[in-house]
Coordinates of N, CA, C and O in Angstrom, one line a residue:
V1 N 72.6 -43.1 -50.9 CA 71.4 -43.4 -51.0 C 70.7 -43.5 -49.7 O 69.5 -43.0 -49.5
L2 N 71.3 -44.2 -48.8 CA 70.8 -44.3 -47.3 C 70.6 -42.8 -46.8 O 69.7 -42.5 -46.1
D3 N 71.5 -41.9 -47.1 CA 71.5 -40.5 -46.6 C 70.3 -39.9 -47.3 O 69.6 -39.2 -46.5
E4 N 70.3 -40.0 -48.5 CA 69.0 -39.5 -49.2 C 67.7 -40.0 -48.6 O 66.6 -39.2 -48.6
L5 N 67.5 -41.3 -48.6 CA 66.5 -41.9 -48.1 C 66.2 -41.4 -46.7 O 65.0 -41.1 -46.2
S6 N 67.1 -41.2 -45.9 CA 66.9 -40.8 -44.4 C 66.4 -39.3 -44.5 O 65.6 -38.9 -43.7
K7 N 66.9 -38.6 -45.4 CA 66.5 -37.2 -45.5 C 65.0 -37.1 -46.0 O 64.3 -36.2 -45.6
V8 N 64.6 -38.0 -47.0 CA 63.3 -37.9 -47.3 C 62.4 -38.5 -46.1 O 61.1 -37.8 -46.0
E9 N 62.7 -39.4 -45.6 CA 62.0 -40.0 -44.3 C 61.8 -38.9 -43.2 O 60.8 -38.6 -42.7
T10 N 63.0 -38.0 -42.9 CA 62.9 -37.0 -42.0 C 62.0 -35.8 -42.4 O 61.3 -35.4 -41.7
K11 N 62.0 -35.6 -43.6 CA 61.1 -34.5 -44.2 C 59.8 -35.0 -44.2 O 58.8 -34.1 -43.7
D12 N 59.4 -36.2 -44.5 CA 58.1 -36.8 -44.4 C 57.6 -36.7 -42.9 O 56.4 -36.5 -42.7
I13 N 58.5 -37.2 -42.1 CA 58.1 -37.1 -40.7 C 57.9 -35.8 -40.1 O 56.9 -35.6 -39.5
R14 N 58.6 -34.8 -40.6 CA 58.6 -33.5 -40.3 C 57.1 -32.7 -40.7 O 56.6 -32.1 -40.1
K15 N 56.8 -33.3 -42.0 CA 55.6 -32.9 -42.5 C 54.4 -33.4 -41.8 O 53.4 -32.8 -41.4
D16 N 54.6 -34.6 -41.4 CA 53.5 -35.4 -40.5 C 53.3 -34.7 -39.2 O 52.4 -34.4 -38.7
I17 N 54.6 -34.4 -38.5 CA 54.6 -33.7 -37.3 C 53.9 -32.3 -37.4 O 53.1 -32.0 -36.6
D18 N 54.4 -31.6 -38.4 CA 53.8 -30.3 -38.6 C 52.2 -30.3 -38.9 O 51.4 -29.4 -38.4
N19 N 51.8 -31.3 -39.7 CA 50.5 -31.5 -40.0 C 49.6 -31.8 -38.7 O 48.6 -31.3 -38.5
E20 N 50.1 -32.7 -37.8 CA 49.7 -33.1 -36.7 C 49.5 -31.9 -35.6 O 48.5 -31.6 -35.1
S21 N 50.6 -31.1 -35.6 CA 50.6 -29.8 -34.9 C 49.6 -28.9 -35.3 O 49.0 -28.2 -34.5
T22 N 49.5 -28.7 -36.6 CA 48.5 -27.8 -37.2 C 47.1 -28.2 -36.9 O 46.2 -27.5 -36.4
K23 N 46.9 -29.5 -36.9 CA 45.5 -30.2 -36.5 C 45.3 -29.9 -35.1 O 44.1 -29.7 -34.7
E24 N 46.3 -30.2 -34.1 CA 46.1 -30.0 -32.9 C 45.8 -28.5 -32.5 O 44.9 -28.2 -31.6
I25 N 46.6 -27.5 -33.2 CA 46.3 -26.1 -33.0 C 44.8 -25.8 -33.4 O 44.1 -25.0 -32.8
T26 N 44.5 -26.3 -34.6 CA 43.2 -26.2 -35.2 C 42.1 -26.5 -34.3 O 41.1 -26.0 -34.0
L27 N 42.2 -27.8 -33.7 CA 41.3 -28.4 -32.8 C 41.3 -27.6 -31.5 O 40.2 -27.5 -30.9
T28 N 42.5 -27.2 -31.0 CA 42.5 -26.4 -29.7 C 41.7 -25.1 -30.0 O 41.0 -24.6 -29.1
E29 N 42.0 -24.4 -31.1 CA 41.2 -23.1 -31.4 C 39.8 -23.4 -31.5 O 39.0 -22.6 -30.9
Q30 N 39.3 -24.4 -32.1 CA 37.8 -24.8 -32.3 C 37.2 -25.1 -30.9 O 36.2 -24.5 -30.5
S31 N 38.0 -25.7 -30.0 CA 37.5 -26.1 -28.7 C 37.4 -24.7 -27.9 O 36.4 -24.6 -27.2
R32 N 38.3 -24.0 -28.1 CA 38.2 -22.6 -27.4 C 37.2 -21.8 -27.7 O 36.4 -21.2 -27.0
D33 N 37.0 -21.7 -29.2 CA 35.8 -21.0 -29.8 C 34.6 -21.5 -29.3 O 33.7 -20.8 -28.9
N34 N 34.4 -22.9 -29.3 CA 33.0 -23.6 -28.7 C 32.9 -23.2 -27.3 O 31.8 -23.0 -26.9
S35 N 33.9 -23.2 -26.4 CA 33.8 -22.9 -25.0 C 33.5 -21.3 -24.9 O 32.7 -21.1 -24.0
I36 N 33.9 -20.5 -25.7 CA 33.5 -19.0 -25.7 C 32.0 -18.9 -26.0 O 31.2 -18.2 -25.4
I37 N 31.6 -19.5 -27.0 CA 30.3 -19.6 -27.4 C 29.4 -20.2 -26.4 O 28.2 -19.6 -26.1
K38 N 29.8 -21.2 -25.9 CA 29.0 -21.8 -24.7 C 28.8 -21.0 -23.5 O 27.9 -20.7 -23.0
A39 N 30.0 -20.2 -23.2 CA 30.0 -19.3 -22.0 C 29.1 -18.1 -22.4 O 28.2 -17.5 -21.5
L40 N 29.1 -17.6 -23.8 CA 28.3 -16.4 -24.1 C 26.8 -16.9 -24.1 O 25.9 -16.1 -23.7
V41 N 26.4 -18.1 -24.4 CA 25.0 -18.5 -24.5 C 24.5 -18.6 -23.0 O 23.5 -18.2 -22.7
I42 N 25.3 -19.2 -22.1 CA 25.0 -19.4 -20.7 C 24.8 -18.0 -20.1 O 23.8 -17.7 -19.3
A43 N 25.8 -17.0 -20.3 CA 25.6 -15.6 -19.9 C 24.4 -15.1 -20.3 O 23.7 -14.3 -19.6
G44 N 24.0 -15.0 -21.4 CA 22.9 -14.6 -22.3 C 21.5 -15.2 -21.4 O 20.6 -14.4 -21.2
A45 N 21.6 -16.4 -21.4 CA 20.6 -17.2 -20.7 C 20.4 -16.6 -19.1 O 19.1 -16.3 -18.8
I46 N 21.5 -16.4 -18.5 CA 21.3 -15.8 -17.2 C 20.8 -14.6 -17.2 O 20.0 -14.2 -16.3
C47 N 21.1 -13.6 -18.2 CA 20.7 -12.3 -18.1 C 19.2 -12.4 -18.6 O 18.5 -11.6 -17.9
V48 N 18.6 -13.2 -19.3 CA 17.2 -13.3 -19.7 C 16.5 -13.8 -18.3 O 15.6 -13.0 -18.2
V49 N 17.1 -14.7 -17.6 CA 16.4 -15.1 -16.3 C 16.4 -14.0 -15.3 O 15.3 -13.7 -14.8
I50 N 17.4 -13.3 -15.2 CA 17.4 -12.2 -14.3 C 16.5 -11.1 -14.7 O 15.7 -10.6 -13.9
A51 N 16.4 -10.8 -15.9 CA 15.5 -9.8 -16.5 C 14.0 -10.3 -16.2 O 13.2 -9.5 -15.7
L52 N 13.7 -11.6 -16.4 CA 12.3 -12.1 -16.2 C 12.0 -11.8 -14.6 O 10.7 -11.5 -14.3
I53 N 13.0 -12.2 -13.8 CA 12.8 -12.3 -12.4 C 12.5 -10.7 -12.2 O 11.5 -10.4 -11.3
G54 N 13.2 -9.8 -12.6 CA 13.2 -8.4 -12.4 C 11.6 -7.9 -12.7 O 11.1 -7.1 -12.0
I55 N 11.3 -8.3 -13.9 CA 9.9 -7.8 -14.3 C 8.9 -8.4 -13.4 O 8.0 -7.8 -13.0
A56 N 8.9 -9.7 -13.0 CA 8.0 -10.3 -12.0 C 7.9 -9.6 -10.8 O 6.9 -9.3 -10.3
I57 N 9.1 -9.3 -10.4 CA 9.2 -8.6 -9.0 C 8.7 -7.2 -9.1 O 7.9 -6.7 -8.3
N58 N 9.0 -6.5 -10.3 CA 8.4 -5.1 -10.4 C 6.8 -5.1 -10.6 O 6.2 -4.4 -9.9
N59 N 6.2 -6.0 -11.3 CA 4.9 -6.2 -11.3 C 4.2 -6.5 -10.0 O 3.2 -6.0 -9.7
K60 N 4.9 -7.4 -9.3 CA 4.5 -7.8 -7.8 C 4.4 -6.4 -7.0 O 3.4 -6.1 -6.2
V61 N 5.6 -5.7 -7.1 CA 5.7 -4.4 -6.2 C 4.7 -3.4 -6.8 O 4.0 -2.8 -5.9
N62 N 4.5 -3.2 -8.0 CA 3.3 -2.3 -8.5 C 2.0 -2.7 -8.1 O 1.2 -1.8 -7.8
T63 N 1.6 -3.9 -8.1 CA 0.4 -4.5 -7.7 C 0.4 -4.1 -6.1 O -0.8 -3.7 -5.7
F64 N 1.3 -4.3 -5.3 CA 1.2 -4.2 -4.0 C 1.0 -2.7 -3.5 O 0.4 -2.5 -2.6
Y65 N 1.5 -1.8 -4.3 CA 1.4 -0.4 -4.1 C 0.3 0.3 -5.1 O 0.4 1.5 -5.0
S66 N -0.5 -0.5 -5.5 CA -1.6 0.1 -6.4 C -2.9 -0.1 -5.7 O -3.3 -1.1 -5.2
I67 N -3.6 1.1 -5.3 CA -4.8 1.2 -4.5 C -6.0 0.4 -5.4 O -6.7 -0.4 -4.8
D68 N -5.8 0.7 -6.5 CA -6.9 0.0 -7.5 C -6.8 -1.7 -7.5 O -7.7 -2.4 -7.4
S69 N -5.3 -2.0 -7.3 CA -5.3 -3.4 -7.4 C -5.6 -4.2 -6.1 O -6.2 -5.1 -5.9
Q70 N -5.2 -3.2 -5.0 CA -5.7 -3.6 -3.6 C -7.2 -3.9 -3.6 O -7.8 -4.7 -2.9
Y71 N -7.7 -2.7 -3.9 CA -9.4 -2.7 -3.9 C -9.9 -4.0 -4.7 O -10.9 -4.6 -4.2
E72 N -9.4 -4.2 -5.9 CA -9.9 -5.4 -6.6 C -9.6 -6.7 -6.1 O -10.6 -7.6 -6.0
K73 N -8.4 -6.9 -5.3 CA -8.2 -8.1 -4.5 C -9.2 -8.1 -3.3 O -9.9 -9.2 -3.0
A74 N -9.5 -7.1 -2.7 CA -10.5 -6.9 -1.4 C -11.8 -7.3 -1.9 O -12.5 -7.9 -1.1
F75 N -12.1 -6.7 -3.0 CA -13.7 -6.9 -3.4 C -13.7 -8.4 -3.7 O -14.9 -9.0 -3.5
A76 N -12.9 -9.1 -4.4 CA -13.0 -10.3 -4.7 C -13.0 -11.2 -3.5 O -13.8 -12.1 -3.5
Q77 N -12.4 -10.9 -2.5 CA -12.2 -11.6 -1.2 C -13.6 -11.4 -0.5 O -14.2 -12.3 0.0
F78 N -14.1 -10.1 -0.5 CA -15.6 -9.8 -0.1 C -16.5 -10.8 -0.7 O -17.4 -11.4 0.0
E79 N -16.5 -10.9 -2.1 CA -17.4 -11.7 -2.9 C -17.4 -13.2 -2.5 O -18.4 -13.8 -2.5
N80 N -16.1 -13.6 -2.2 CA -16.0 -15.0 -1.9 C -16.2 -15.2 -0.2 O -15.8 -16.2 0.3
E81 N -16.7 -14.2 0.3 CA -17.0 -14.2 1.9 C -15.7 -14.5 2.6 O -15.9 -14.9 3.8
D82 N -14.6 -13.9 2.3 CA -13.4 -13.9 3.1 C -13.3 -12.5 3.5 O -12.4 -11.7 3.1
Y83 N -14.2 -12.1 4.5 CA -14.1 -10.9 5.0 C -12.9 -10.5 5.9 O -12.7 -9.5 5.9
E84 N -12.4 -11.3 6.6 CA -11.3 -11.1 7.3 C -9.9 -10.8 6.3 O -9.2 -9.7 6.5
G85 N -9.8 -11.5 5.3 CA -8.9 -11.3 4.3 C -9.2 -10.0 3.6 O -8.2 -9.3 3.4
S86 N -10.3 -9.8 3.3 CA -10.7 -8.4 2.6 C -10.3 -7.2 3.6 O -9.8 -6.4 3.2
I87 N -10.6 -7.5 4.9 CA -10.3 -6.4 5.8 C -8.7 -6.0 5.9 O -8.3 -4.9 5.8
K88 N -8.0 -7.2 5.9 CA -6.5 -7.1 5.9 C -6.1 -6.3 4.7 O -5.2 -5.5 4.8
T89 N -6.6 -6.7 3.5 CA -6.2 -6.0 2.2 C -6.7 -4.5 2.2 O -6.0 -3.7 1.8
L90 N -7.9 -4.4 2.7 CA -8.3 -3.0 2.8 C -7.5 -2.2 3.7 O -7.4 -0.8 3.5
K91 N -7.0 -2.6 4.8 CA -6.3 -1.8 5.7 C -4.9 -1.5 5.0 O -4.4 -0.4 5.2
H92 N -4.4 -2.3 4.3 CA -3.3 -2.1 3.5 C -3.6 -1.0 2.4 O -2.9 0.1 2.3
A93 N -4.7 -1.2 1.7 CA -5.1 -0.1 0.6 C -5.3 1.2 1.4 O -5.1 2.2 0.8
T94 N -5.9 1.2 2.5 CA -6.1 2.6 3.4 C -4.8 3.1 3.6 O -4.7 4.3 3.6
A95 N -3.8 2.4 3.9 CA -2.4 2.9 4.2 C -2.0 3.7 2.9 O -1.1 4.6 3.1
L96 N -2.2 3.0 1.9 CA -1.8 3.8 0.6 C -2.4 5.0 0.3 O -1.9 6.0 -0.2
D97 N -3.9 5.0 0.5 CA -4.7 6.1 0.3 C -5.8 6.3 1.3 O -6.9 5.6 1.1
E98 N -5.7 6.9 2.3 CA -6.6 6.8 3.4 C -8.1 7.7 2.9 O -9.0 7.5 3.7
D99 N -7.9 8.5 1.9 CA -9.1 9.2 1.5 C -9.9 8.5 0.4 O -10.8 9.1 0.0
D100 N -9.5 7.4 0.0 CA -10.3 6.6 -1.0 C -11.7 6.1 -0.3 O -11.6 5.3 0.4
T101 N -12.7 6.7 -0.7 CA -14.1 6.6 -0.3 C -14.5 5.0 -0.6 O -15.0 4.4 0.5
K102 N -14.3 4.6 -1.8 CA -14.9 3.1 -2.1 C -14.1 2.2 -1.2 O -14.8 1.2 -0.8
T103 N -12.8 2.4 -1.0 CA -12.1 1.5 0.0 C -12.7 1.5 1.4 O -12.9 0.4 2.0
Q104 N -13.0 2.7 1.9 CA -13.4 2.9 3.2 C -14.9 2.1 3.4 O -15.3 1.6 4.3
L105 N -15.8 2.4 2.3 CA -17.1 1.7 2.3 C -17.0 0.2 2.3 O -17.7 -0.5 3.0
L106 N -16.1 -0.3 1.5 CA -16.0 -1.7 1.4 C -15.4 -2.2 2.8 O -15.9 -3.3 3.2
L107 N -14.6 -1.5 3.4 CA -14.2 -1.9 4.7 C -15.3 -1.8 5.7 O -15.4 -2.9 6.4
A108 N -16.1 -0.9 5.7 CA -17.4 -0.9 6.7 C -18.3 -1.9 6.2 O -18.8 -2.7 7.3
D109 N -18.5 -2.3 5.0 CA -19.3 -3.4 4.7 C -18.8 -4.8 5.0 O -19.5 -5.6 5.6
N110 N -17.5 -5.0 5.1 CA -16.8 -6.2 5.6 C -17.1 -6.3 7.2 O -17.4 -7.4 7.5
Y111 N -16.9 -5.1 7.9 CA -17.2 -5.2 9.3 C -18.7 -5.6 9.5 O -18.9 -6.3 10.4
Y112 N -19.6 -5.1 8.8 CA -21.0 -5.3 8.9 C -21.2 -6.8 8.7 O -21.9 -7.4 9.3
M113 N -20.7 -7.4 7.7 CA -20.8 -8.7 7.4 C -20.3 -9.6 8.5 O -21.0 -10.7 8.7
L114 N -19.4 -9.1 9.2 CA -18.9 -9.9 10.5 C -19.5 -9.6 11.6 O -19.0 -10.0 12.8
E115 N -20.6 -8.8 11.6 CA -21.4 -8.3 12.6 C -20.5 -7.4 13.7 O -20.8 -7.5 14.9
K116 N -19.7 -6.8 13.3 CA -18.6 -5.8 13.9 C -19.2 -4.6 13.6 O -18.6 -3.6 13.0
Y117 N -20.4 -4.2 14.2 CA -21.2 -2.9 13.8 C -20.5 -1.7 14.4 O -20.4 -0.6 13.7
D118 N -19.9 -1.7 15.5 CA -19.1 -0.5 15.9 C -17.9 -0.2 15.2 O -17.6 1.0 14.9
E119 N -17.2 -1.3 14.7 CA -16.0 -1.0 13.8 C -16.4 -0.4 12.4 O -15.9 0.5 11.9
S120 N -17.6 -1.0 12.0 CA -18.2 -0.5 10.8 C -18.6 1.0 10.8 O -18.3 1.8 10.1
N121 N -19.3 1.2 12.0 CA -19.7 2.6 12.2 C -18.6 3.6 12.5 O -18.6 4.8 12.1
A122 N -17.4 3.2 12.8 CA -16.3 4.0 13.2 C -15.8 4.6 11.9 O -15.4 5.7 11.5
V123 N -15.8 3.6 10.9 CA -15.3 3.8 9.4 C -16.4 4.9 8.9 O -15.9 5.9 8.3
L124 N -17.6 4.6 9.0 CA -18.7 5.3 8.4 C -18.7 6.6 8.9 O -19.0 7.7 8.2
Y125 N -18.7 6.9 10.2 CA -18.7 8.3 10.8 C -17.7 9.1 10.3 O -17.7 10.3 10.2
K126 N -16.4 8.4 10.3 CA -15.2 9.3 9.6 C -15.5 9.7 8.3 O -15.3 10.8 7.8
L127 N -16.3 8.8 7.5 CA -16.6 9.2 6.1 C -17.6 10.4 6.1 O -17.8 11.2 5.3
L128 N -18.5 10.2 7.1 CA -19.8 11.2 7.2 C -19.2 12.5 7.4 O -19.8 13.5 7.0
E129 N -18.1 12.8 8.0 CA -17.5 14.1 8.3 C -17.1 14.8 7.0 O -17.3 16.0 6.9
Y130 N -16.7 14.0 6.0 CA -16.3 14.5 4.7 C -17.5 14.6 3.7 O -17.4 15.4 2.8
Y131 N -18.5 13.7 3.9 CA -19.6 13.6 3.0 C -20.8 13.5 3.7 O -21.5 12.5 3.8
P132 N -21.2 14.7 4.3 CA -22.4 14.6 5.3 C -23.7 14.4 4.5 O -24.8 14.0 5.1
E133 N -23.7 14.5 3.2 CA -24.9 14.5 2.5 C -25.1 13.1 1.7 O -26.0 13.1 0.9
D134 N -24.1 12.3 1.9 CA -24.0 11.1 1.2 C -25.0 10.0 1.9 O -24.8 9.5 3.0
P135 N -26.2 9.7 1.1 CA -27.1 8.8 1.5 C -26.6 7.4 1.8 O -27.0 6.6 2.7
A136 N -25.5 7.0 0.9 CA -25.1 5.6 1.2 C -24.3 5.4 2.4 O -24.5 4.4 3.1
I137 N -23.7 6.4 3.0 CA -23.1 6.4 4.2 C -24.0 6.3 5.4 O -24.0 5.5 6.4
V138 N -25.1 7.3 5.3 CA -26.1 7.3 6.4 C -26.9 5.9 6.3 O -27.2 5.5 7.5
E139 N -27.3 5.4 5.3 CA -28.0 4.2 5.2 C -27.3 3.2 5.6 O -27.8 2.3 6.6
R140 N -25.7 2.9 5.6 CA -25.2 2.0 6.2 C -25.0 2.1 7.7 O -25.1 1.1 8.4
I141 N -24.8 3.4 8.2 CA -24.8 3.6 9.7 C -26.3 3.1 10.2 O -26.3 2.6 11.3
V142 N -27.3 3.5 9.7 CA -28.7 3.1 10.1 C -28.8 1.5 10.1 O -29.3 1.0 11.1
N143 N -28.3 0.9 9.1 CA -28.5 -0.5 9.0 C -27.6 -1.2 10.1 O -27.9 -2.2 10.6
N144 N -26.5 -0.5 10.5 CA -25.6 -1.1 11.6 C -26.5 -1.0 12.9 O -26.5 -2.1 13.7
Y145 N -27.1 0.1 13.3 CA -27.9 0.3 14.4 C -29.1 -0.5 14.4 O -29.6 -1.2 15.5
K146 N -29.8 -0.8 13.3 CA -30.9 -1.6 13.1 C -30.4 -3.1 13.4 O -31.1 -3.8 14.2
A147 N -29.2 -3.4 13.0 CA -28.8 -4.7 13.2 C -28.4 -5.0 14.7 O -28.6 -6.1 15.3
K148 N -28.1 -4.1 15.4 CA -27.7 -4.1 16.8 C -29.0 -3.9 17.6 O -28.8 -3.9 18.9
D149 N -30.3 -3.8 17.0 CA -31.4 -3.5 17.8 C -31.3 -2.2 18.8 O -31.9 -1.9 19.7
D150 N -30.6 -1.1 18.1 CA -30.4 0.1 19.0 C -31.2 1.1 18.2 O -30.8 1.9 17.3
Y151 N -32.5 1.0 18.5 CA -33.5 1.8 17.9 C -33.6 3.2 18.1 O -33.9 4.0 17.5
Q152 N -33.1 3.7 19.4 CA -33.2 5.1 19.7 C -32.0 5.8 18.8 O -32.5 6.9 18.2
I153 N -30.9 5.3 18.7 CA -29.8 5.9 17.8 C -30.3 5.8 16.3 O -30.3 6.8 15.6
F154 N -31.0 4.7 16.1 CA -31.7 4.6 14.8 C -32.6 5.7 14.4 O -32.6 6.4 13.4
V155 N -33.6 5.9 15.5 CA -34.6 7.0 15.2 C -34.0 8.2 15.0 O -34.4 9.1 14.2
D156 N -32.9 8.6 15.9 CA -32.2 9.9 15.9 C -31.7 10.3 14.5 O -31.7 11.3 14.0
L157 N -30.9 9.0 14.0 CA -30.3 9.2 12.8 C -31.4 9.5 11.6 O -31.2 10.3 10.7
C158 N -32.5 8.8 11.8 CA -33.6 9.0 10.8 C -34.0 10.3 10.7 O -34.4 11.0 9.7
H159 N -34.3 11.0 11.9 CA -34.7 12.3 11.9 C -33.5 13.3 11.5 O -33.8 14.2 10.7
A160 N -32.3 13.0 11.9 CA -31.3 14.1 11.4 C -31.1 13.8 9.8 O -30.7 14.9 9.4
Y161 N -31.0 12.7 9.3 CA -30.7 12.5 7.9 C -31.8 12.1 7.1 O -31.8 11.3 6.2
A162 N -33.1 12.4 7.5 CA -34.3 11.9 6.9 C -34.3 12.1 5.3 O -34.5 11.3 4.5
D163 N -33.8 13.2 4.8 CA -33.8 13.6 3.5 C -32.9 12.6 2.7 O -33.2 12.1 1.7
G164 N -31.7 12.4 3.4 CA -30.8 11.5 2.7 C -31.2 10.2 2.6 O -31.0 9.4 1.8
L165 N -31.8 9.8 3.7 CA -32.3 8.4 3.7 C -33.5 8.3 2.9 O -33.6 7.1 2.1
A166 N -34.4 9.1 2.8 CA -35.4 9.0 1.7 C -35.0 8.7 0.3 O -35.5 8.1 -0.4
E167 N -34.0 9.7 0.0 CA -33.2 9.6 -1.3 C -32.7 8.2 -1.5 O -32.9 7.6 -2.6
A168 N -32.0 7.7 -0.4 CA -31.3 6.5 -0.6 C -32.4 5.3 -0.9 O -32.1 4.3 -1.6
Y169 N -33.6 5.5 -0.2 CA -34.6 4.4 -0.4 C -35.5 4.6 -1.6 O -36.4 3.8 -1.8
T170 N -35.5 5.8 -2.3 CA -36.3 5.9 -3.3 C -35.4 5.8 -4.8 O -36.1 5.7 -5.7
D171 N -34.1 5.9 -4.6 CA -33.3 5.7 -5.7 C -33.4 4.3 -6.3 O -33.4 3.4 -5.5
G172 N -33.2 4.1 -7.7 CA -33.0 2.8 -8.2 C -34.1 1.8 -8.0 O -33.9 0.6 -7.8
G173 N -35.5 2.3 -7.8 CA -36.5 1.4 -7.7 C -36.9 1.0 -6.3 O -37.7 0.2 -6.0
K174 N -36.0 1.4 -5.3 CA -36.3 1.0 -4.0 C -37.6 1.7 -3.5 O -37.7 2.9 -3.9
K175 N -38.2 1.3 -2.5 CA -39.5 1.9 -2.0 C -39.2 2.7 -0.7 O -38.1 2.3 0.2
Q176 N -39.8 3.9 -0.5 CA -39.6 4.6 0.6 C -39.9 3.9 1.8 O -40.9 3.3 1.9
M177 N -39.2 4.2 2.8 CA -39.2 3.3 4.1 C -40.3 4.2 5.0 O -40.5 5.3 4.8
D178 N -41.1 3.5 5.8 CA -42.0 4.0 6.6 C -41.3 4.6 7.9 O -40.9 3.7 8.6
W179 N -41.2 5.8 7.9 CA -40.3 6.5 9.1 C -41.3 6.6 10.3 O -41.1 7.0 11.2

């Protein structure tokens, strides 16, 4: 009877040990599965962060190399009377496209606002080589000389470009100047 009781107890103990082992294996597998899931979630989050950083950098680079974005930035600086900042931005824009007329005109206007008339004229005379009939360019040059009280060059320009200046001062409701 003792033998049989011992056998039954041994079987029960073995069953308990087997059940405990199975529970431990199941818990270990669940723990491992949870760790894998956590690792995948973390890896996914890292990938998303890297992608967002890449997009932000790409947008910044595209803006940095966009003549239109640089012009808009420079124009906003000009409107806020940050002429030095606008000049810096426009020099960068000019490096991107030295033939962009609106960028050059805004650069000349910034120099004018800082009373750097010679620098303004240097930009404008370069433009005048390509656009000799553009009254806006001639008008700006004349305004630079007027601001410097250099009336002889002012008079010479008025005679040389009288038609263009007359057009500039009669367009858009402006009154013709007394030459």
